[in-house]
CSV table of C-alpha atoms in Angstrom, one decimal:
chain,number,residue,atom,x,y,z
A,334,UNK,CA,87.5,91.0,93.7
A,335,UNK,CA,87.0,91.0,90.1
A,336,UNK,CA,84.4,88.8,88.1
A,337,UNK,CA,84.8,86.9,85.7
A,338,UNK,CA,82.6,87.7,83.0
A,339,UNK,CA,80.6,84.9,81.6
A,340,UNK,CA,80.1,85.0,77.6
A,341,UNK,CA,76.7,86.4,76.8
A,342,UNK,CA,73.9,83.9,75.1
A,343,UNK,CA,70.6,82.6,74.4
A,344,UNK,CA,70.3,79.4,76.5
A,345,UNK,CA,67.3,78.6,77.9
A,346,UNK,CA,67.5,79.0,81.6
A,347,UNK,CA,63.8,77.1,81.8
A,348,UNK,CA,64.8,74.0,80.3
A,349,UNK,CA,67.8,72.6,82.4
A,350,UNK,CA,64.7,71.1,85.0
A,351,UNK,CA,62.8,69.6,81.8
A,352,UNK,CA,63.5,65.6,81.2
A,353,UNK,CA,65.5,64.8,78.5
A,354,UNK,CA,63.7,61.9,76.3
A,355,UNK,CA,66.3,60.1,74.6
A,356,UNK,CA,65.2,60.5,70.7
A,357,UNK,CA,67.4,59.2,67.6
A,358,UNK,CA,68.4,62.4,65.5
A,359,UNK,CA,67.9,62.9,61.8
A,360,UNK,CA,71.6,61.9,61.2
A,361,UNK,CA,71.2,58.6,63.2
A,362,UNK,CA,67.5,57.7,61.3
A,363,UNK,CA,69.4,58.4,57.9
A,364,UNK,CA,72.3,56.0,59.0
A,365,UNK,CA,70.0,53.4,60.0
A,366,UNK,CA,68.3,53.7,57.1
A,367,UNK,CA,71.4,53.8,54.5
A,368,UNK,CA,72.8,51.3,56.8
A,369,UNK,CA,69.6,48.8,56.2
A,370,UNK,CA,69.5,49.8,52.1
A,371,UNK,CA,72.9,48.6,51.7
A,372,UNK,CA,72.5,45.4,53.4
A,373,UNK,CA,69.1,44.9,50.8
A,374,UNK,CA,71.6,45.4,48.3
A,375,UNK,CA,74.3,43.3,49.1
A,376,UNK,CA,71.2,40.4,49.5
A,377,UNK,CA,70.1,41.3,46.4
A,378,UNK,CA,73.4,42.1,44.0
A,379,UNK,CA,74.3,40.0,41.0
A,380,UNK,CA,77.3,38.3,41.5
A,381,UNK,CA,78.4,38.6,38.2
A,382,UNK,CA,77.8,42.2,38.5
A,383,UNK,CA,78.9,43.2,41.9
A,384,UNK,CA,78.1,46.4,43.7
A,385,UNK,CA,81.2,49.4,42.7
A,386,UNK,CA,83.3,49.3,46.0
A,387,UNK,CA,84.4,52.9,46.1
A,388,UNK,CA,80.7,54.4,45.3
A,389,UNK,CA,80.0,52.3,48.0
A,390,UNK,CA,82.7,53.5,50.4
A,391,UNK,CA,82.4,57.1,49.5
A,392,UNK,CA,78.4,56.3,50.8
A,393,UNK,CA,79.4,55.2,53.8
A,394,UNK,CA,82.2,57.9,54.7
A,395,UNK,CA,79.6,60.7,53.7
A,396,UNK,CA,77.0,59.1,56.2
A,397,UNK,CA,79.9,59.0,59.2
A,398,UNK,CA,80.5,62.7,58.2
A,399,UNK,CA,77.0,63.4,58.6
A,400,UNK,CA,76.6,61.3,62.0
A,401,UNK,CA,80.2,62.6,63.8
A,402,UNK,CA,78.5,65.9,62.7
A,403,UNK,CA,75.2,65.1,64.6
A,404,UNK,CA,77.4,63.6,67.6
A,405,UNK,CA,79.6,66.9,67.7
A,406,UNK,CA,76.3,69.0,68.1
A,407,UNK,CA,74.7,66.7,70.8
A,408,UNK,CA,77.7,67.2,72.7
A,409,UNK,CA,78.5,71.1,72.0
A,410,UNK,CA,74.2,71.0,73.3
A,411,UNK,CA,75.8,69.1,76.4
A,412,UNK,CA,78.4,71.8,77.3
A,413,UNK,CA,76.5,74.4,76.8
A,414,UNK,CA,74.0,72.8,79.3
A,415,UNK,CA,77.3,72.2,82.2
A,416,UNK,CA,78.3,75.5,81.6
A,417,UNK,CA,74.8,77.1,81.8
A,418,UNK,CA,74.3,74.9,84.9
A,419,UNK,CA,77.5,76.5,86.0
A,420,UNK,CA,76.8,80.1,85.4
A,421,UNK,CA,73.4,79.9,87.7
A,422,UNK,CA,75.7,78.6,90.4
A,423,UNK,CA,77.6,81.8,90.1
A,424,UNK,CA,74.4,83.9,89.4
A,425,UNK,CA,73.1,82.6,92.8
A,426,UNK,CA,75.9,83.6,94.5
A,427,UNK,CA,75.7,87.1,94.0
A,428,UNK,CA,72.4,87.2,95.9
A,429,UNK,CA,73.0,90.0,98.8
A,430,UNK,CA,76.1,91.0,97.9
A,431,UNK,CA,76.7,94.5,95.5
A,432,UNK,CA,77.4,94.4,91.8
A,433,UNK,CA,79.4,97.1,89.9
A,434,UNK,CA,77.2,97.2,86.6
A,435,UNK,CA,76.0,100.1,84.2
A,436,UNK,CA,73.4,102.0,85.8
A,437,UNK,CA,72.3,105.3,87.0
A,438,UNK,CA,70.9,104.6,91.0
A,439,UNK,CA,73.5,104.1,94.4
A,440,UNK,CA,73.3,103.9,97.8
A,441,UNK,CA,75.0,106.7,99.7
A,442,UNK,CA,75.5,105.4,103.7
A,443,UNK,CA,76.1,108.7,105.1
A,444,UNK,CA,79.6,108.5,105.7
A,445,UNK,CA,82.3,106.5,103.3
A,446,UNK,CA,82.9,108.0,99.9
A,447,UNK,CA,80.5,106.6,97.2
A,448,UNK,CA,82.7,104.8,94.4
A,449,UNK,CA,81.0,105.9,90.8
A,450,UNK,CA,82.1,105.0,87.5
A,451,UNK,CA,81.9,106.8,84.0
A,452,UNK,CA,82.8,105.6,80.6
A,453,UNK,CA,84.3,108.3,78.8
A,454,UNK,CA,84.5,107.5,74.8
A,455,UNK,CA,87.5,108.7,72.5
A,456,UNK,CA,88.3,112.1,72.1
A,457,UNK,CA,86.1,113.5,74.4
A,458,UNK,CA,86.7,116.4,76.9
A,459,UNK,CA,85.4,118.1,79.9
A,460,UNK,CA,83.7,114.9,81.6
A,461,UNK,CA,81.5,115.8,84.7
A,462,UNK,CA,79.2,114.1,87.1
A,463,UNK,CA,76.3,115.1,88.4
A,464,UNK,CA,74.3,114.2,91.6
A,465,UNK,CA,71.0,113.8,92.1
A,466,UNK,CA,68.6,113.4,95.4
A,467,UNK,CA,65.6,111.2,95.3
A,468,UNK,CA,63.8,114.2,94.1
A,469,UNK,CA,65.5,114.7,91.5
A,470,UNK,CA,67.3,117.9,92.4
A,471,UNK,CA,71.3,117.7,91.6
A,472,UNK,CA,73.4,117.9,95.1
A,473,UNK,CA,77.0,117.6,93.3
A,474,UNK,CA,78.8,117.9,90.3
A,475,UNK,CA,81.8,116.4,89.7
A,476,UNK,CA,84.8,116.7,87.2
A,477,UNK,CA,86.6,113.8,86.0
A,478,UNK,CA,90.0,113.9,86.6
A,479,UNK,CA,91.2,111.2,84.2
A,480,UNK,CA,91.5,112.3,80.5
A,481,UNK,CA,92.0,108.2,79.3
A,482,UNK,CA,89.4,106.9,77.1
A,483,UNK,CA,87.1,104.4,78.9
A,484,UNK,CA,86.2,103.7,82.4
A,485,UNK,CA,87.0,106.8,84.7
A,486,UNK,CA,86.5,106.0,88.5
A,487,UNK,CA,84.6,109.3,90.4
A,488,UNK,CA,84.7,109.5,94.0
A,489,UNK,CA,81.8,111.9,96.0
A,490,UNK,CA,82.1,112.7,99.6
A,491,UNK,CA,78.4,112.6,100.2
A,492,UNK,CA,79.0,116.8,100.2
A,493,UNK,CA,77.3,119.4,98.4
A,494,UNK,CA,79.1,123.0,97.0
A,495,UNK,CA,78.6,124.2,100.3
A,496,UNK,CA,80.3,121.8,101.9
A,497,UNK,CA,77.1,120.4,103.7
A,498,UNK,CA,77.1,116.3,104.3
A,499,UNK,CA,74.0,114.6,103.2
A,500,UNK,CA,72.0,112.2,104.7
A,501,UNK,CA,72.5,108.7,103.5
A,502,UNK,CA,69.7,107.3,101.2
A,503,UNK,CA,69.4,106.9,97.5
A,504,UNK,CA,70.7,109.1,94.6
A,505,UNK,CA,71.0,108.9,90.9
A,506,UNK,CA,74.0,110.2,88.8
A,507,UNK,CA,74.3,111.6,85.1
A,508,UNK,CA,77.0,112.1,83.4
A,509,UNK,CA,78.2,114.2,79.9
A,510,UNK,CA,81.0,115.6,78.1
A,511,UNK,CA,82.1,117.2,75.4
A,512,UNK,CA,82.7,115.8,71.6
A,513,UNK,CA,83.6,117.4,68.2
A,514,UNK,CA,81.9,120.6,69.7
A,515,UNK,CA,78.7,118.8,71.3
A,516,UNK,CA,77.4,117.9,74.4
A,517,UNK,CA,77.1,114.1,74.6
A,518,UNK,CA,75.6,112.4,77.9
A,519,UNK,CA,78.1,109.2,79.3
A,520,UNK,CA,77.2,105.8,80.5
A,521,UNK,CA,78.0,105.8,84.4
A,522,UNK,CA,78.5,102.6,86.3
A,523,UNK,CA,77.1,102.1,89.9
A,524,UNK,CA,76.7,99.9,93.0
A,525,UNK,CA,73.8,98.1,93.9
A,526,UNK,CA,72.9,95.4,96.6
A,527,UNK,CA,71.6,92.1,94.2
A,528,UNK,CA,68.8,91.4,95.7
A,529,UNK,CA,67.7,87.9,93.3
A,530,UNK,CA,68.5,86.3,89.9
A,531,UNK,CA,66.6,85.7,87.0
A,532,UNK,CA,67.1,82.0,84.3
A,533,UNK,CA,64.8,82.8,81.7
A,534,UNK,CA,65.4,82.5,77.6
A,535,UNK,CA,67.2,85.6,77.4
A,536,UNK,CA,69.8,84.5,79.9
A,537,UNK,CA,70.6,85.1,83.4
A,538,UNK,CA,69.6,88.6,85.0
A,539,UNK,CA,70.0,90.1,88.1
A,540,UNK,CA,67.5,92.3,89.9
A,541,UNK,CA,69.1,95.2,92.0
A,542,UNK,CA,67.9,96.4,95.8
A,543,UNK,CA,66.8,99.7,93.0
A,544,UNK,CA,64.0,97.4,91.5
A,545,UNK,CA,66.0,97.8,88.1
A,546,UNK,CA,67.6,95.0,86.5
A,547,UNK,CA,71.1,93.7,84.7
A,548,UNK,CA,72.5,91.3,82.8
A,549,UNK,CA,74.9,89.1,84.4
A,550,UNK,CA,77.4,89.3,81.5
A,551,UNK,CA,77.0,93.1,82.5
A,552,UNK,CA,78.4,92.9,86.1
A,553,UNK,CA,81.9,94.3,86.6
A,554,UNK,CA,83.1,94.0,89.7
A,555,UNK,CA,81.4,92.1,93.0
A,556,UNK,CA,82.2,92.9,96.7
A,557,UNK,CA,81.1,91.9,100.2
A,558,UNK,CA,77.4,94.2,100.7
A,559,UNK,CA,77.9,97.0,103.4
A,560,UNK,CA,81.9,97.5,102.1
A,561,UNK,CA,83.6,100.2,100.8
A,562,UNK,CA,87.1,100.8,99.1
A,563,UNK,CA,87.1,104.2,100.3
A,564,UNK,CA,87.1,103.8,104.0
């Protein structure tokens, strides 16, 4: 099942539990004001030398300008708010189930094949991933065998050169390639159990079952935990 991703931004998380105390915005205190100005003036006016009624018209049309102005923010701040309220619904949902998101650390489970990702940029060649143990020592390496620019999907067998199976635990990947005749390293994708969410200033994150951490605008793909496309 593929996310939806959310548009990234700076809400803050913190304040959808703060009360909101109703306060009258600059554009409504300016109103009032104007509003109480012109009503002195008409009180006041000569009537052999009444107030000019377009000046006075073209006053009052800026000052609903200014107001529907002030309105449309309060209710673009009100949206924003629903739809903030909405994303940590979705946040919270993730909570035990794995994320595909940008990262280097995976679960292997000692038998289905582990489903890693690398984005390969434009124009370059000879894309290979590597393996790693939790000691850092590199078990596999794998060509890619897509040559399209972008997200190639890899697929290791938990299997070394040899041939040897290894045990399930956790392992790392790295990835590079070549590019106008230099080696470049590529940004690999993984799976990882979400294990909670973050609502905080910066935004929604999502803290992984590898202690690292990812934005939830930067999750990919979700999927039930413990399942595998590649039975």
């Amino acid at each position: 099942m593929m996310a939806t991703a959310p548009v990234n931004n700076n809400f803050d998380y913190t304040s959808l539990n703060t009360k909101n105390n109703k306060v009258k915005t600059a554009a409504e205190e300016q109103q009032d004001s104007f509003m109480k100005l012109l009503v002195k003036q008409l009180q006041t006016q000569d009537p052999m030398n009444p107030m000019d009624n377009a000046q006075t018209t073209s006053q009052m049309a800026q000052i609903n300008t200014v107001t529907g102005i002030g309105k449309l923010n309060e209710t673009m701040m009100q949206m924003q708010s629903l739809y903030a309220g909405t994303q940590v619904m979705q946040a919270a949902n993730l909570i035990g189930k794995e994320v595909l998101s940008p990262g280097k650390g995976f679960h292997f489970d000692g038998t289905n094949k582990a489903d890693l990702r690398m984005n390969i940029p434009e124009g370059t060649t000879g894309a290979v991933l590597s393996v790693f143990n939790k000691d850092g020592v590199e078990v596999a390496k794998i060509p890619s065998s897509s040559s399209t620019p972008g997200l190639a999907p890899v697929e290791w067998d938990g299997k070394k050169a040899d041939g040897t199976l290894l045990p399930a635990g956790e392992y790392t990947v790295a990835a590079k390639g070549q590019k106008d005749g230099k080696e470049i390293a590529l940004d690999t994708v993984t799976w990882q159990v979400a294990k909670s969410v973050e609502f905080g200033s910066a935004g929604v994150g999502v803290y992984l079952a590898n202690g690292n951490k990812t934005g939830f605008g930067d999750v990919i793909q979700i999927r039930a935990a413990g399942s595998s496309t590649n039975a």
